[in-house]
Amino acid sequence: MSEQKSFPLPSDLKVVPGTEAAQAAYPYYTQFVPEDDQKFWFYNSMHFPEPMHHFDMITAEAAYVALGAFNTRVHVLPTAKGIDHRVINGRVYIGGVAVTDPKEIAERVEQFQQRAFYYYEHWERLYDQWKVKMKALIADAQALPKPELPDYEPIETTHTGKGVASNHALLDIYQKQVEGYHRMWHHHFEFLLLGYGAYMTFFDFCKKAFPEISDQAISRMVAGMEAEIFRPDEEVKRLARRAVELGVDQHFTDNMNIDQVLADLDKVSNAGKEWLGELETSRNPWFNVSSGDGFYHYHRSWNDDLSLPFAALPGYIEKIKAGANIERPTAQLIEERNQLVSDYRELLDTDEDRATYDQLIGLAHRVFPYVEGHKFYCEHWYTNLFFNKIREFGALLAKNDFFGPEGKEDDVFHLTQYELESAIIDLMLGWGVGATPRGPQHWPAIVAQRKAAIEEWGKHTTSPALGAVPDVIDDPAIVMLWGITRENLDSWLNEGSDANPNELKGFAACNGVVEGVARVVKSVAEIGRIQQGDILVCQVTNPTWSPIFQKIGAAVSDIGGSMSHMAIVAREYGLPAVVGTGSATTKIKDGQRIRVDGGRGIVTILQDEPVLEDA
């Protein structure tokens, strides 16, 4: 560890005054303890850029339970085990568990070869099997009944000798929901780590064989993929084309009233009804994607809120009518990919190196589509379904006054997963005993307290990292996904002392130089502010924002490495981008004019004051 440079220690972070009870409500194993000062942590703003509601913490807990199991025990990655996580002021910090003992590494290498190589050898068959498992898991969750309590048990319970009353169903449904969500994360990591591992092995080979090669050049060798996560945007484009073909495109305008548009299309003509039929075809299953990255209950799916896909329709329609190409430049990406692969292969000196190179890039091309494709089934479709099922419990508890006279179903997300089970049992007891449950006296004040804490935490920034800076960042996943390098950490530590305060450096995600007005977007709710030609500046983005890529000229993010979701999506859409700047959303003011150099990984602030918007 470096003694000279250090971020604040975990023990230096203080709970925001007035929110101590809300902080204490997070599970004990997610609280920082004194010995955590000996470890390096970083804020996982890629996945959790906003303070976490107490129930939403299940998205971190279940993910890290499964990731750790597959890293450490199933695939047995040689040098990296799981990820520790902590939460303070609603912010999730993570720290890797590395393997450094040469004897243990050797033992794990032997295990890894037996396990991972089997998956690589049988990838297509196992992946097809994986899709069957995921679709079955989704079907099981969809089939869970809505939790209800009748005034009296249906007579059928008596006449059939069922022997189980309706209140037991509440516990059964809830526990199956939680179990299914944990199971989903195990499926999620079954292939993901191996997908990254294949790419990382190729990446490492290229770095050694071609010392001057850039990270972006290597990543472009796996561009031009087909993955399910891109399908929702393809469906929006299809709907735009059908609107033009059917002659109903005039109904789709900026700031449209979506409910009114749907009603009008149903009335106007058979063409309108036909378009609505096309919409239903797209919605199931492809609109089961979150407007965020699938980790927050309030990032609703497109099916729950059509605002995001419908906001893209006028732009796509305009381009179609103008004869412009709205497709992803997949063919161009594949051509460039093949040329890069060929050009670098020619630089290798031996047949042995060329054979290794061919094997590694071939494997990367086989497995890499999973790296993005799994997100549609896991973080989006299943997680949104899971949150909506939890809302059903929120509605039942609100109906029984657990959240007070003004309580709403979403108040349920201010309870931890364990507290929610206790509230459900409280309701089961009250129904069974014929008495008033204790919840209406217990929960309203706690929910109000936690609402206030979430709001207050959102007003405070947090350190991007904690603890002494490691001399070397040797976990390739941390480098490629989160963009955490020694150079970046030094830059974050030296913030304010840069040679050029108007210049930010990050990872060169996708080539191109663009100047434009910065639109700083700090939450999904602010996406609607983006205007044509703006440069998106955000903490992190994800593939489901792709419909807005037609509007923006470039993208900049705080977090992310060369293989982060934003970097991958930017390359797939040919959008100039710089990721992993560390502080773009705090250094760049909304409305400032900036320049993005996606080839060099540099963002330049061109003027001190924001450009005034037209009145």
XYZ file of C-alpha atoms in Angstrom:
615
model
C 0.000 0.000 0.000
C 1.121 3.563 -0.654
C 1.730 5.480 2.591
C 1.841 8.845 0.892
C -1.540 8.835 -0.766
C -4.811 7.883 0.808
C -8.480 8.589 0.457
C -10.499 9.075 3.651
C -10.641 5.951 5.778
C -14.014 4.285 6.268
C -13.869 5.415 9.892
C -13.511 9.026 8.687
C -16.937 8.914 7.026
C -19.706 10.151 9.281
C -23.373 9.400 9.097
C -25.273 12.525 8.052
C -26.717 14.034 11.264
C -30.348 13.157 11.760
C -30.162 9.967 9.697
C -28.480 7.707 12.242
C -31.525 5.466 12.728
C -31.960 4.991 8.985
C -28.272 4.067 8.668
C -28.519 1.581 11.534
C -31.437 -0.160 9.803
C -29.214 -1.558 7.045
C -28.111 -5.140 7.878
C -25.260 -5.401 10.373
C -22.990 -7.118 7.874
C -23.141 -4.104 5.545
C -21.950 -1.610 8.190
C -18.339 -0.439 8.237
C -16.292 -1.738 11.187
C -12.855 -0.534 12.425
C -10.881 -3.292 10.680
C -12.281 -2.086 7.329
C -9.787 0.790 7.573
C -7.100 -1.687 6.513
C -8.704 -2.288 3.146
C -9.187 -0.276 -0.058
C -12.797 0.432 -1.088
C -14.429 2.309 -3.917
C -17.908 3.698 -4.389
C -19.859 1.506 -6.791
C -21.542 4.372 -8.595
C -21.687 2.269 -11.771
C -24.474 0.137 -10.345
C -25.663 2.260 -7.414
C -25.317 5.952 -8.349
C -28.123 7.083 -6.016
C -28.747 6.482 -2.281
C -30.274 3.059 -1.752
C -33.731 2.534 -0.309
C -33.605 -0.118 2.374
C -35.438 -2.818 0.437
C -33.461 -2.051 -2.722
C -30.290 -3.153 -0.944
C -31.347 -6.696 -1.842
C -30.057 -5.911 -5.343
C -26.544 -5.557 -3.926
C -26.785 -8.338 -1.381
C -28.148 -11.017 -3.700
C -25.696 -10.028 -6.444
C -22.615 -10.205 -4.216
C -23.755 -13.481 -2.617
C -23.919 -15.077 -6.067
C -20.831 -13.367 -7.497
C -18.759 -14.519 -4.544
C -19.993 -18.084 -4.830
C -19.152 -18.352 -8.523
C -15.827 -16.524 -8.246
C -14.654 -18.398 -5.203
C -16.321 -21.806 -5.171
C -17.871 -22.661 -8.550
C -15.551 -21.458 -11.316
C -12.667 -20.869 -8.873
C -11.031 -17.826 -10.446
C -7.317 -18.092 -9.605
C -6.539 -14.587 -8.294
C -9.902 -13.056 -7.388
C -12.579 -14.214 -4.982
C -15.739 -12.283 -4.200
C -16.578 -8.660 -3.453
C -17.187 -7.253 0.019
C -19.780 -4.503 0.251
C -20.686 -1.848 2.791
C -23.285 0.915 2.859
C -23.097 4.339 4.484
C -25.488 7.219 3.893
C -27.185 5.026 1.329
C -23.990 4.704 -0.750
C -22.615 1.269 -1.612
C -18.853 0.751 -1.349
C -17.163 -2.410 -2.566
C -13.764 -4.022 -2.136
C -12.321 -7.036 -3.875
C -11.021 -10.139 -2.098
C -7.751 -11.008 -3.812
C -5.741 -14.236 -3.735
C -2.018 -13.550 -3.249
C -0.570 -16.798 -1.880
C 1.258 -18.548 -4.799
C 0.362 -21.986 -3.433
C -3.338 -21.136 -3.262
C -3.226 -19.567 -6.728
C -1.679 -22.741 -8.170
C -4.350 -24.856 -6.497
C -7.082 -22.590 -7.850
C -5.597 -22.607 -11.365
C -5.956 -26.378 -11.453
C -9.588 -26.145 -10.326
C -10.342 -23.312 -12.754
C -9.033 -25.258 -15.732
C -11.288 -28.223 -14.958
C -14.356 -26.029 -14.520
C -14.095 -23.038 -16.821
C -12.698 -24.970 -19.760
C -15.716 -27.284 -19.650
C -17.975 -24.257 -20.044
C -15.885 -22.828 -22.881
C -15.928 -26.193 -24.668
C -19.706 -26.550 -24.391
C -20.625 -22.845 -24.406
C -23.466 -22.849 -26.936
C -25.257 -25.852 -25.442
C -24.944 -24.554 -21.882
C -26.015 -21.052 -22.920
C -29.117 -22.416 -24.651
C -29.814 -24.331 -21.440
C -29.312 -21.088 -19.495
C -31.999 -19.297 -21.511
C -34.446 -22.107 -20.770
C -33.682 -21.791 -17.045
C -34.108 -18.014 -17.066
C -37.376 -18.105 -18.965
C -38.669 -20.776 -16.572
C -37.656 -18.628 -13.598
C -39.478 -15.646 -15.110
C -42.565 -17.791 -15.737
C -42.505 -19.023 -12.136
C -42.398 -15.443 -10.832
C -45.218 -14.377 -13.152
C -47.328 -17.292 -11.936
C -47.107 -16.298 -8.260
C -50.588 -15.177 -7.179
C -51.377 -11.697 -5.957
C -51.222 -11.646 -2.134
C -54.727 -11.223 -0.712
C -56.607 -11.887 2.527
C -60.331 -12.725 2.243
C -62.809 -11.837 4.970
C -63.429 -15.550 5.429
C -61.565 -18.556 4.127
C -63.182 -19.845 0.909
C -65.464 -22.777 1.583
C -63.380 -24.821 -0.868
C -60.615 -24.954 1.745
C -62.963 -26.905 3.979
C -64.606 -29.025 1.315
C -61.347 -30.126 -0.275
C -59.494 -30.754 2.951
C -56.775 -28.347 1.828
C -55.680 -27.858 5.400
C -53.843 -24.538 4.824
C -55.414 -21.109 5.388
C -55.003 -18.057 3.143
C -52.670 -16.168 5.476
C -50.003 -18.844 5.002
C -49.992 -18.024 1.282
C -48.583 -14.562 2.048
C -45.453 -16.012 3.600
C -45.171 -18.634 0.872
C -45.441 -16.068 -1.938
C -42.986 -13.647 -0.343
C -40.350 -16.263 0.400
C -40.638 -17.632 -3.129
C -40.116 -14.117 -4.503
C -36.974 -13.576 -2.466
C -35.653 -17.063 -3.241
C -36.305 -16.546 -6.947
C -34.486 -13.228 -6.923
C -31.409 -14.805 -5.308
C -31.610 -17.691 -7.781
C -31.686 -15.209 -10.670
C -28.343 -13.754 -9.559
C -26.787 -17.211 -9.500
C -27.924 -17.672 -13.089
C -26.570 -14.187 -13.866
C -23.044 -15.068 -12.787
C -23.030 -18.581 -14.240
C -21.660 -17.220 -17.534
C -20.767 -13.577 -16.930
C -17.423 -14.062 -15.202
C -16.335 -16.579 -17.839
C -17.396 -14.200 -20.592
C -15.232 -11.482 -19.097
C -12.483 -14.003 -18.418
C -12.229 -14.996 -22.085
C -11.989 -11.364 -23.131
C -9.490 -10.540 -20.375
C -7.222 -13.404 -21.435
C -7.258 -12.085 -25.000
C -6.718 -8.548 -23.663
C -3.682 -9.642 -21.651
C -2.211 -11.483 -24.647
C -2.589 -8.385 -26.830
C -1.014 -6.093 -24.242
C 2.051 -8.340 -24.070
C 2.273 -9.021 -27.805
C 1.576 -5.425 -28.900
C 2.877 -3.084 -26.147
C 1.598 0.047 -27.896
C -1.957 -1.194 -28.505
C -4.738 0.857 -26.922
C -7.525 -0.592 -24.788
C -10.022 0.760 -27.302
C -8.349 -1.045 -30.219
C -8.637 -4.353 -28.350
C -12.261 -3.725 -27.426
C -13.111 -2.899 -31.053
C -12.010 -6.434 -31.951
C -15.196 -7.739 -30.277
C -17.565 -4.999 -31.495
C -20.553 -5.574 -33.759
C -22.286 -8.041 -31.465
C -25.898 -9.144 -31.452
C -27.366 -9.291 -27.951
C -30.884 -9.202 -26.536
C -30.251 -5.996 -24.616
C -30.172 -4.069 -27.915
C -33.495 -5.533 -29.042
C -35.772 -3.032 -27.201
C -34.283 -0.137 -29.157
C -34.592 -2.146 -32.365
C -38.282 -2.554 -31.563
C -38.724 1.213 -31.107
C -37.166 1.721 -34.544
C -39.477 -0.918 -35.975
C -42.490 0.871 -34.485
C -41.305 4.145 -35.998
C -41.053 2.522 -39.438
C -44.506 0.976 -39.066
C -45.970 4.354 -38.060
C -44.661 5.846 -41.300
C -45.791 2.869 -43.385
C -49.293 2.929 -41.878
C -49.615 6.700 -42.193
C -50.113 7.373 -38.465
C -46.765 9.062 -37.843
C -48.369 12.496 -37.325
C -49.662 11.346 -33.939
C -46.127 11.128 -32.520
C -44.754 14.524 -31.474
C -42.394 15.857 -28.845
C -44.052 16.195 -25.435
C -47.024 14.099 -26.597
C -49.662 12.879 -24.152
C -49.096 9.141 -24.503
C -52.497 8.078 -23.155
C -54.197 10.458 -25.586
C -52.110 9.172 -28.499
C -53.052 5.569 -27.681
C -56.725 6.516 -27.414
C -56.635 8.452 -30.683
C -54.954 5.601 -32.559
C -57.622 3.218 -31.321
C -60.337 5.489 -32.753
C -58.949 6.882 -35.997
C -58.704 3.955 -38.367
C -57.761 0.349 -38.899
C -54.204 1.607 -39.447
C -54.178 2.994 -35.909
C -55.420 -0.288 -34.498
C -52.828 -2.161 -36.527
C -50.046 0.022 -35.078
C -51.354 -0.646 -31.563
C -51.136 -4.352 -32.345
C -47.522 -3.859 -33.381
C -46.924 -2.059 -30.087
C -48.242 -5.049 -28.140
C -45.934 -7.343 -30.110
C -42.960 -5.178 -29.096
C -44.008 -4.805 -25.481
C -44.007 -8.523 -24.749
C -41.278 -9.271 -23.972
C -39.006 -6.493 -25.270
C -40.345 -3.569 -23.240
C -39.624 -5.443 -19.996
C -36.530 -3.300 -19.585
C -35.871 -0.821 -16.810
C -35.363 2.851 -17.564
C -32.310 2.543 -15.325
C -29.867 -0.291 -14.796
C -32.242 -2.538 -12.875
C -31.140 -1.847 -9.292
C -33.761 0.634 -8.051
C -37.475 -0.013 -7.572
C -38.406 3.393 -8.991
C -36.583 2.845 -12.285
C -39.736 1.472 -13.865
C -39.820 -0.661 -16.969
C -40.840 0.662 -20.366
C -43.995 -1.407 -19.990
C -44.822 0.384 -16.742
C -43.973 3.800 -18.185
C -43.836 4.256 -21.954
C -42.195 7.702 -21.715
C -38.686 6.712 -22.793
C -39.534 4.653 -25.913
C -42.225 7.103 -26.982
C -39.842 10.044 -26.553
C -37.620 8.396 -29.180
C -40.367 7.853 -31.759
C -40.597 11.440 -33.167
C -36.831 11.551 -33.797
C -36.751 8.141 -35.445
C -39.820 8.986 -37.554
C -38.244 12.253 -38.715
C -35.062 10.449 -39.739
C -36.969 7.697 -41.556
C -39.015 10.227 -43.525
C -35.802 12.072 -44.416
C -34.305 8.853 -45.738
C -31.650 8.626 -43.011
C -30.276 5.327 -41.759
C -31.310 4.704 -38.154
C -29.735 1.276 -37.752
C -26.746 0.464 -35.580
C -23.645 0.441 -37.821
C -23.189 -3.283 -37.180
C -21.832 -4.141 -40.633
C -19.269 -1.344 -40.420
C -18.253 -2.421 -36.926
C -17.777 -6.023 -38.065
C -15.719 -4.898 -41.067
C -13.508 -2.736 -38.840
C -13.305 -5.564 -36.307
C -12.151 -8.088 -38.888
C -9.602 -5.658 -40.310
C -8.150 -4.951 -36.861
C -7.960 -8.659 -36.031
C -6.194 -9.324 -39.329
C -3.802 -6.379 -39.095
C -2.596 -7.247 -35.608
C -2.310 -10.928 -36.464
C 0.181 -10.005 -39.192
C 2.412 -8.400 -36.549
C 2.930 -11.683 -34.696
C 6.266 -13.410 -35.314
C 5.606 -17.098 -34.747
C 3.052 -19.688 -35.804
C 2.596 -20.552 -32.139
C 1.641 -16.956 -31.266
C -0.713 -16.762 -34.240
C -2.394 -20.030 -33.216
C -2.855 -18.735 -29.655
C -4.158 -15.411 -30.975
C -6.671 -17.179 -33.259
C -7.879 -19.375 -30.413
C -8.317 -16.470 -27.978
C -10.108 -14.111 -30.349
C -12.305 -16.965 -31.561
C -13.350 -17.727 -27.994
C -13.962 -14.046 -27.236
C -16.273 -13.768 -30.258
C -18.200 -16.861 -29.157
C -18.761 -15.840 -25.568
C -18.869 -12.060 -25.638
C -22.514 -11.514 -26.691
C -23.503 -12.919 -23.292
C -21.695 -10.067 -21.522
C -24.507 -7.688 -22.539
C -27.259 -10.118 -23.525
C -27.832 -11.488 -20.028
C -28.837 -8.043 -18.749
C -32.159 -8.167 -20.551
C -33.258 -11.326 -18.745
C -31.690 -10.631 -15.339
C -31.285 -6.993 -14.339
C -34.262 -5.890 -16.403
C -37.036 -8.398 -17.088
C -36.738 -10.454 -13.900
C -35.800 -7.606 -11.540
C -38.642 -5.361 -12.735
C -41.051 -8.265 -12.327
C -39.673 -8.860 -8.830
C -40.134 -5.230 -7.764
C -43.695 -5.203 -9.132
C -44.482 -8.324 -7.112
C -43.133 -6.588 -3.989
C -45.404 -3.639 -4.831
C -48.341 -6.009 -4.503
C -47.333 -6.588 -0.880
C -46.946 -2.816 -0.500
C -50.504 -2.352 -1.745
C -51.814 -4.970 0.701
C -49.987 -3.399 3.644
C -51.092 0.106 2.630
C -54.695 -1.132 2.419
C -54.311 -2.307 6.018
C -52.921 1.106 7.133
C -49.355 -0.103 7.757
C -48.012 3.129 6.275
C -50.527 5.537 7.741
C -53.559 7.348 6.260
C -51.501 8.788 3.389
C -49.516 5.611 2.830
C -48.748 4.338 -0.656
C -47.684 0.960 -2.005
C -44.136 2.173 -2.741
C -43.636 2.916 0.963
C -42.874 -0.796 1.252
C -39.411 -0.124 -0.221
C -38.420 1.775 2.924
C -38.479 -1.547 4.803
C -35.591 -3.980 4.576
C -36.331 -7.397 3.097
C -36.276 -8.808 6.643
C -38.568 -6.113 8.043
C -41.013 -6.711 5.225
C -41.262 -10.375 6.150
C -41.951 -9.396 9.768
C -44.654 -6.937 8.627
C -46.237 -9.693 6.525
C -46.268 -12.054 9.521
C -47.752 -9.260 11.662
C -50.571 -8.970 9.108
C -50.964 -12.756 9.021
C -51.273 -12.801 12.806
C -53.819 -9.999 12.889
C -55.971 -11.689 10.240
C -55.745 -15.058 11.944
C -56.339 -13.800 15.459
C -59.061 -11.390 14.388
C -57.233 -8.473 15.981
C -55.630 -5.283 14.725
C -51.997 -5.798 13.663
C -49.256 -3.725 15.308
C -47.900 -2.419 12.002
C -50.123 0.677 11.677
C -48.639 2.004 14.935
C -45.085 0.855 14.211
C -44.239 1.615 10.575
C -45.548 5.088 9.600
C -42.986 6.995 11.692
C -40.136 4.746 10.492
C -41.134 5.139 6.842
C -41.312 8.939 7.243
C -37.892 8.930 8.906
C -36.321 6.893 6.091
C -37.933 8.997 3.370
C -36.313 12.039 4.939
C -32.966 10.220 5.174
C -32.977 9.227 1.482
C -33.751 12.829 0.523
C -31.010 14.168 2.792
C -28.383 11.655 1.634
C -29.074 12.682 -1.947
C -27.895 16.210 -1.143
C -24.430 15.026 -0.058
C -21.555 13.803 -2.185
C -19.339 10.941 -1.093
C -15.698 10.061 -1.634
C -15.061 7.990 -4.798
C -12.771 5.703 -2.793
C -11.738 4.920 0.777
C -8.419 3.866 2.271
C -4.814 3.755 1.147
C -4.274 3.582 -2.598
C -2.906 0.201 -3.697
C 0.451 0.328 -5.463
C -1.024 -1.765 -8.252
C -4.599 -2.433 -9.359
C -4.237 -5.998 -10.624
C -7.848 -7.111 -10.860
C -8.634 -6.758 -14.569
C -12.388 -6.690 -13.929
C -12.046 -3.649 -11.686
C -9.990 -1.913 -14.376
C -12.201 -2.808 -17.342
C -15.628 -2.471 -15.756
C -15.234 0.298 -13.220
C -12.248 2.082 -14.712
C -10.342 1.944 -11.424
C -6.640 2.283 -12.273
C -3.730 3.614 -10.266
C -3.562 6.582 -12.640
C -7.264 7.364 -12.174
C -6.993 7.112 -8.410
C -4.021 9.492 -8.425
C -6.049 11.885 -10.556
C -8.971 11.742 -8.123
C -6.625 12.382 -5.198
C -5.022 15.341 -6.954
C -8.345 16.890 -7.913
C -7.997 20.656 -8.036
C -4.251 20.577 -8.711
C -4.410 19.499 -12.353
C -2.232 21.280 -14.862
C -5.335 22.165 -16.849
C -8.440 22.491 -14.635
C -10.661 22.603 -17.746
C -9.536 19.177 -18.938
C -10.751 15.804 -17.718
C -9.163 12.492 -18.628
C -10.790 9.105 -18.787
C -10.965 5.961 -20.897
C -11.227 6.381 -24.663
C -14.446 4.436 -25.206
C -15.265 5.300 -28.819
C -13.495 7.401 -31.458
C -14.685 10.821 -32.609
C -14.341 14.478 -31.664
C -17.532 16.409 -30.922
C -18.242 19.857 -29.491
C -21.587 20.713 -27.984
C -23.631 21.755 -24.974
C -23.230 19.571 -21.892
C -26.409 18.150 -20.433
C -25.591 16.921 -16.930
C -28.025 14.139 -16.059
C -27.753 12.798 -12.510
C -30.789 10.528 -12.493
C -33.083 8.686 -14.888
C -35.803 11.255 -14.158
C -33.740 13.947 -15.896
C -33.398 12.188 -19.264
C -36.255 14.254 -20.666
C -34.125 17.420 -20.526
C -31.828 16.182 -23.301
C -32.092 18.172 -26.529
C -30.905 17.338 -30.034
C -27.113 17.627 -30.270
C -26.471 17.773 -26.508
C -23.521 15.942 -24.992
C -24.728 13.593 -22.277
C -22.735 13.913 -19.037
C -23.741 11.345 -16.415
C -22.442 9.128 -13.660
C -23.146 6.029 -15.713
C -25.550 4.911 -18.424
C -26.840 1.595 -19.688
C -28.118 0.014 -22.918
C -31.764 0.900 -22.270
C -30.936 4.576 -22.732
C -29.998 3.824 -26.338
C -33.166 5.450 -27.783
C -31.782 8.835 -26.667
C -28.470 8.199 -28.448
C -30.083 9.467 -31.650
C -30.351 12.875 -29.962
C -26.935 13.263 -28.378
C -23.650 14.075 -30.058
C -21.396 12.324 -27.542
C -21.362 10.891 -24.020
C -19.197 11.340 -20.917
C -19.391 9.379 -17.660
C -17.867 9.531 -14.189
C -17.385 5.810 -13.858
C -16.554 2.947 -16.192
C -13.676 1.263 -17.961
C -13.081 0.186 -21.528
C -15.543 -2.705 -21.151
C -18.185 -0.958 -19.064
C -21.735 -1.016 -20.379
C -21.531 2.611 -21.497
C -18.319 1.974 -23.428
C -19.757 -1.122 -25.114
C -22.990 0.602 -26.083
C -21.175 3.716 -27.341
C -19.054 1.563 -29.654
C -22.085 -0.383 -30.886
C -23.813 2.879 -31.833
C -20.699 4.665 -33.107
C -21.132 7.383 -30.474
C -17.988 9.302 -29.417
C -17.540 8.699 -25.689
C -15.164 9.086 -22.758
C -15.832 7.016 -19.625
C -14.276 6.852 -16.160
C -13.483 10.561 -15.785
C -14.222 10.358 -12.064
C -15.773 13.801 -11.720
C -17.446 14.940 -14.944
C -20.852 15.450 -13.314
C -19.345 17.711 -10.640
C -16.771 19.613 -12.727
C -18.930 20.224 -15.785
C -21.848 22.610 -15.395
C -25.124 21.911 -17.106
C -25.222 24.014 -20.280
C -21.463 24.542 -20.638
C -19.917 24.027 -24.048
C -17.451 21.125 -24.034
C -15.355 19.064 -26.445
C -15.251 15.274 -26.289
C -12.281 13.477 -27.831
C -13.339 9.839 -27.747
C -10.101 8.669 -29.351
C -7.800 10.175 -26.722
C -10.133 9.951 -23.729
C -10.111 13.706 -23.072
C -12.978 16.082 -22.271
C -12.317 19.825 -22.482
C -14.505 22.535 -20.945
C -14.545 25.287 -23.582
C -16.259 28.073 -21.637
C -16.653 28.897 -17.966
C -20.328 29.766 -17.936
C -23.247 27.697 -19.213
C -24.921 28.555 -22.496
C -28.257 30.203 -21.772
C -31.197 28.229 -23.131
C -33.680 29.962 -25.380
C -36.584 31.414 -23.508
